[in-house]
mmCIF file of C-alpha atoms in Angstrom:
data_model
loop_
_atom_site.group_PDB
_atom_site.id
_atom_site.type_symbol
_atom_site.label_atom_id
_atom_site.label_comp_id
_atom_site.label_asym_id
_atom_site.label_seq_id
_atom_site.Cartn_x
_atom_site.Cartn_y
_atom_site.Cartn_z
ATOM 1 C CA MET A 1 -4.497 -158.919 92.972
ATOM 2 C CA VAL A 2 -2.593 -156.942 90.407
ATOM 3 C CA TRP A 3 -3.995 -157.622 86.961
ATOM 4 C CA ASP A 4 -1.601 -158.042 84.106
ATOM 5 C CA GLU A 5 -2.483 -155.935 81.102
ATOM 6 C CA LEU A 6 -3.758 -158.842 78.976
ATOM 7 C CA SER A 7 -6.094 -160.156 81.710
ATOM 8 C CA LEU A 8 -7.460 -156.690 82.351
ATOM 9 C CA LYS A 9 -8.165 -156.172 78.641
ATOM 10 C CA ARG A 10 -9.932 -159.561 78.428
ATOM 11 C CA CYS A 11 -12.142 -158.643 81.378
ATOM 12 C CA GLN A 12 -12.900 -155.225 79.929
ATOM 13 C CA ARG A 13 -13.818 -156.732 76.536
ATOM 14 C CA ALA A 14 -16.180 -159.201 78.228
ATOM 15 C CA ILE A 15 -17.746 -156.343 80.199
ATOM 16 C CA ASP A 16 -18.130 -154.188 77.074
ATOM 17 C CA ARG A 17 -19.816 -157.019 75.134
ATOM 18 C CA PHE A 18 -22.241 -157.702 77.979
ATOM 19 C CA MET A 19 -23.057 -154.038 78.567
ATOM 20 C CA ALA A 20 -23.782 -153.532 74.875
ATOM 21 C CA THR A 21 -26.527 -156.171 75.069
ATOM 22 C CA CYS A 22 -28.048 -155.645 78.526
ATOM 23 C CA ARG A 23 -28.352 -151.875 78.994
ATOM 24 C CA PRO A 24 -31.813 -150.369 78.479
ATOM 25 C CA PRO A 25 -32.494 -147.840 75.708
ATOM 26 C CA LEU A 26 -31.175 -144.303 76.267
ATOM 27 C CA CYS A 27 -34.649 -142.949 77.013
ATOM 28 C CA LEU A 28 -34.971 -145.275 80.041
ATOM 29 C CA ARG A 29 -31.505 -144.993 81.534
ATOM 30 C CA ASP A 30 -32.511 -142.253 83.955
ATOM 31 C CA GLN A 31 -34.857 -144.827 85.558
ATOM 32 C CA LEU A 32 -32.688 -147.962 85.257
ATOM 33 C CA ASP A 33 -29.169 -148.560 84.046
ATOM 34 C CA TYR A 34 -26.452 -151.137 84.574
ATOM 35 C CA ALA A 35 -22.743 -150.796 85.218
ATOM 36 C CA CYS A 36 -19.797 -153.074 85.861
ATOM 37 C CA ARG A 37 -16.713 -152.411 87.865
ATOM 38 C CA ILE A 38 -13.522 -154.282 88.507
ATOM 39 C CA GLU A 39 -12.369 -154.231 92.119
ATOM 40 C CA GLY A 40 -9.388 -156.276 93.196
ATOM 41 C CA ARG A 41 -9.905 -159.672 91.611
ATOM 42 C CA SER A 42 -13.668 -159.321 91.256
ATOM 43 C CA ILE A 43 -16.048 -158.130 88.567
ATOM 44 C CA GLU A 44 -19.270 -156.695 89.960
ATOM 45 C CA LEU A 45 -22.500 -156.004 88.069
ATOM 46 C CA LEU A 46 -24.623 -153.140 89.436
ATOM 47 C CA ALA A 47 -28.102 -151.783 88.792
ATOM 48 C CA ILE A 48 -28.344 -147.995 88.936
ATOM 49 C CA ARG A 49 -31.701 -146.531 89.968
ATOM 50 C CA PRO A 50 -33.019 -143.181 91.194
ATOM 51 C CA PHE A 51 -33.514 -142.883 94.947
ATOM 52 C CA PRO A 52 -35.297 -140.037 96.770
ATOM 53 C CA LEU A 53 -33.049 -138.384 99.327
ATOM 54 C CA GLU A 54 -34.152 -135.202 101.109
ATOM 55 C CA GLN A 55 -36.506 -134.143 98.317
ATOM 56 C CA VAL A 56 -33.929 -134.742 95.592
ATOM 57 C CA MET A 57 -33.421 -137.769 93.417
ATOM 58 C CA VAL A 58 -29.958 -139.273 93.569
ATOM 59 C CA ARG A 59 -28.680 -142.240 91.636
ATOM 60 C CA ARG A 60 -27.840 -145.295 93.729
ATOM 61 C CA GLU A 61 -25.943 -148.431 92.805
ATOM 62 C CA TYR A 62 -27.356 -151.802 93.805
ATOM 63 C CA PRO A 63 -25.119 -154.883 93.451
ATOM 64 C CA ILE A 64 -26.574 -157.746 91.415
ATOM 65 C CA ALA A 65 -23.793 -160.231 90.698
ATOM 66 C CA ARG A 66 -20.124 -160.780 91.402
ATOM 67 C CA ALA A 67 -17.446 -163.026 89.961
ATOM 68 C CA THR A 68 -14.218 -163.432 91.907
ATOM 69 C CA TYR A 69 -11.125 -164.942 90.355
ATOM 70 C CA VAL A 70 -9.480 -167.724 92.370
ATOM 71 C CA GLN A 71 -5.959 -167.842 91.010
ATOM 72 C CA THR A 72 -4.985 -171.136 92.667
ATOM 73 C CA GLN A 73 -7.846 -172.910 90.860
ATOM 74 C CA GLY A 74 -7.914 -170.804 87.703
ATOM 75 C CA VAL A 75 -11.694 -170.247 87.971
ATOM 76 C CA TRP A 76 -14.158 -167.445 88.544
ATOM 77 C CA GLN A 77 -16.592 -168.062 91.413
ATOM 78 C CA ILE A 78 -20.062 -166.639 90.776
ATOM 79 C CA TYR A 79 -22.127 -164.983 93.508
ATOM 80 C CA HIS A 80 -25.576 -163.405 93.710
ATOM 81 C CA LEU A 81 -26.832 -161.014 96.370
ATOM 82 C CA GLY A 82 -29.444 -162.728 98.536
ATOM 83 C CA SER A 83 -32.414 -161.182 100.285
ATOM 84 C CA ASP A 84 -30.279 -161.116 103.445
ATOM 85 C CA GLN A 85 -27.911 -158.696 101.629
ATOM 86 C CA ARG A 86 -25.082 -161.258 101.667
ATOM 87 C CA TRP A 87 -23.244 -162.787 98.746
ATOM 88 C CA HIS A 88 -24.190 -166.412 98.028
ATOM 89 C CA ARG A 89 -22.613 -168.829 95.556
ATOM 90 C CA TYR A 90 -24.793 -169.290 92.489
ATOM 91 C CA LYS A 91 -25.670 -172.986 92.744
ATOM 92 C CA PRO A 92 -26.568 -173.872 89.140
ATOM 93 C CA THR A 93 -23.133 -172.703 87.944
ATOM 94 C CA PRO A 94 -20.808 -171.955 90.873
ATOM 95 C CA THR A 95 -17.648 -171.498 88.765
ATOM 96 C CA VAL A 96 -16.604 -170.656 85.215
ATOM 97 C CA ARG A 97 -13.244 -170.414 83.497
ATOM 98 C CA HIS A 98 -13.627 -167.069 81.674
ATOM 99 C CA PRO A 99 -15.360 -163.728 82.319
ATOM 100 C CA ASP A 100 -17.443 -164.201 79.135
ATOM 101 C CA GLN A 101 -18.933 -167.334 80.685
ATOM 102 C CA PHE A 102 -19.823 -165.354 83.821
ATOM 103 C CA PHE A 103 -21.892 -162.967 81.728
ATOM 104 C CA ASP A 104 -23.497 -165.899 79.871
ATOM 105 C CA VAL A 105 -24.636 -167.307 83.237
ATOM 106 C CA ILE A 106 -26.101 -163.917 84.178
ATOM 107 C CA ARG A 107 -27.973 -163.694 80.857
ATOM 108 C CA GLU A 108 -29.461 -167.193 81.320
ATOM 109 C CA ASP A 109 -30.256 -166.556 85.027
ATOM 110 C CA GLU A 110 -31.597 -170.090 85.480
ATOM 111 C CA TYR A 111 -32.827 -169.502 89.068
ATOM 112 C CA GLY A 112 -33.887 -165.841 88.657
ATOM 113 C CA CYS A 113 -31.300 -164.660 91.175
ATOM 114 C CA PHE A 114 -29.879 -161.773 89.150
ATOM 115 C CA PHE A 115 -32.773 -160.087 87.370
ATOM 116 C CA GLY A 116 -35.684 -161.726 89.194
#
């Protein structure tokens, strides 16, 4: 999907607002940090943690949540990564209308699927 400029800016503003509230303090970000990326028509939330690899610590990204825009329905479908490493629809709130609502669902995390 090619984003129009307005939609892309709306998504980026929603991401910026969420990241401003969820990221850990600077002194802890070498142990845990969060990032968001936009890929195609999806927004993905990632945890970034150190990982030992051949006696060096590298930073690895671990997916937490994904929202995919379904243009025909005008909704964002929300997914969480299950223990089987597959994306599953988030049952309490499977769809939202705006990216801000996606981040609200993640903050509430009613079933503990995103942050445990």
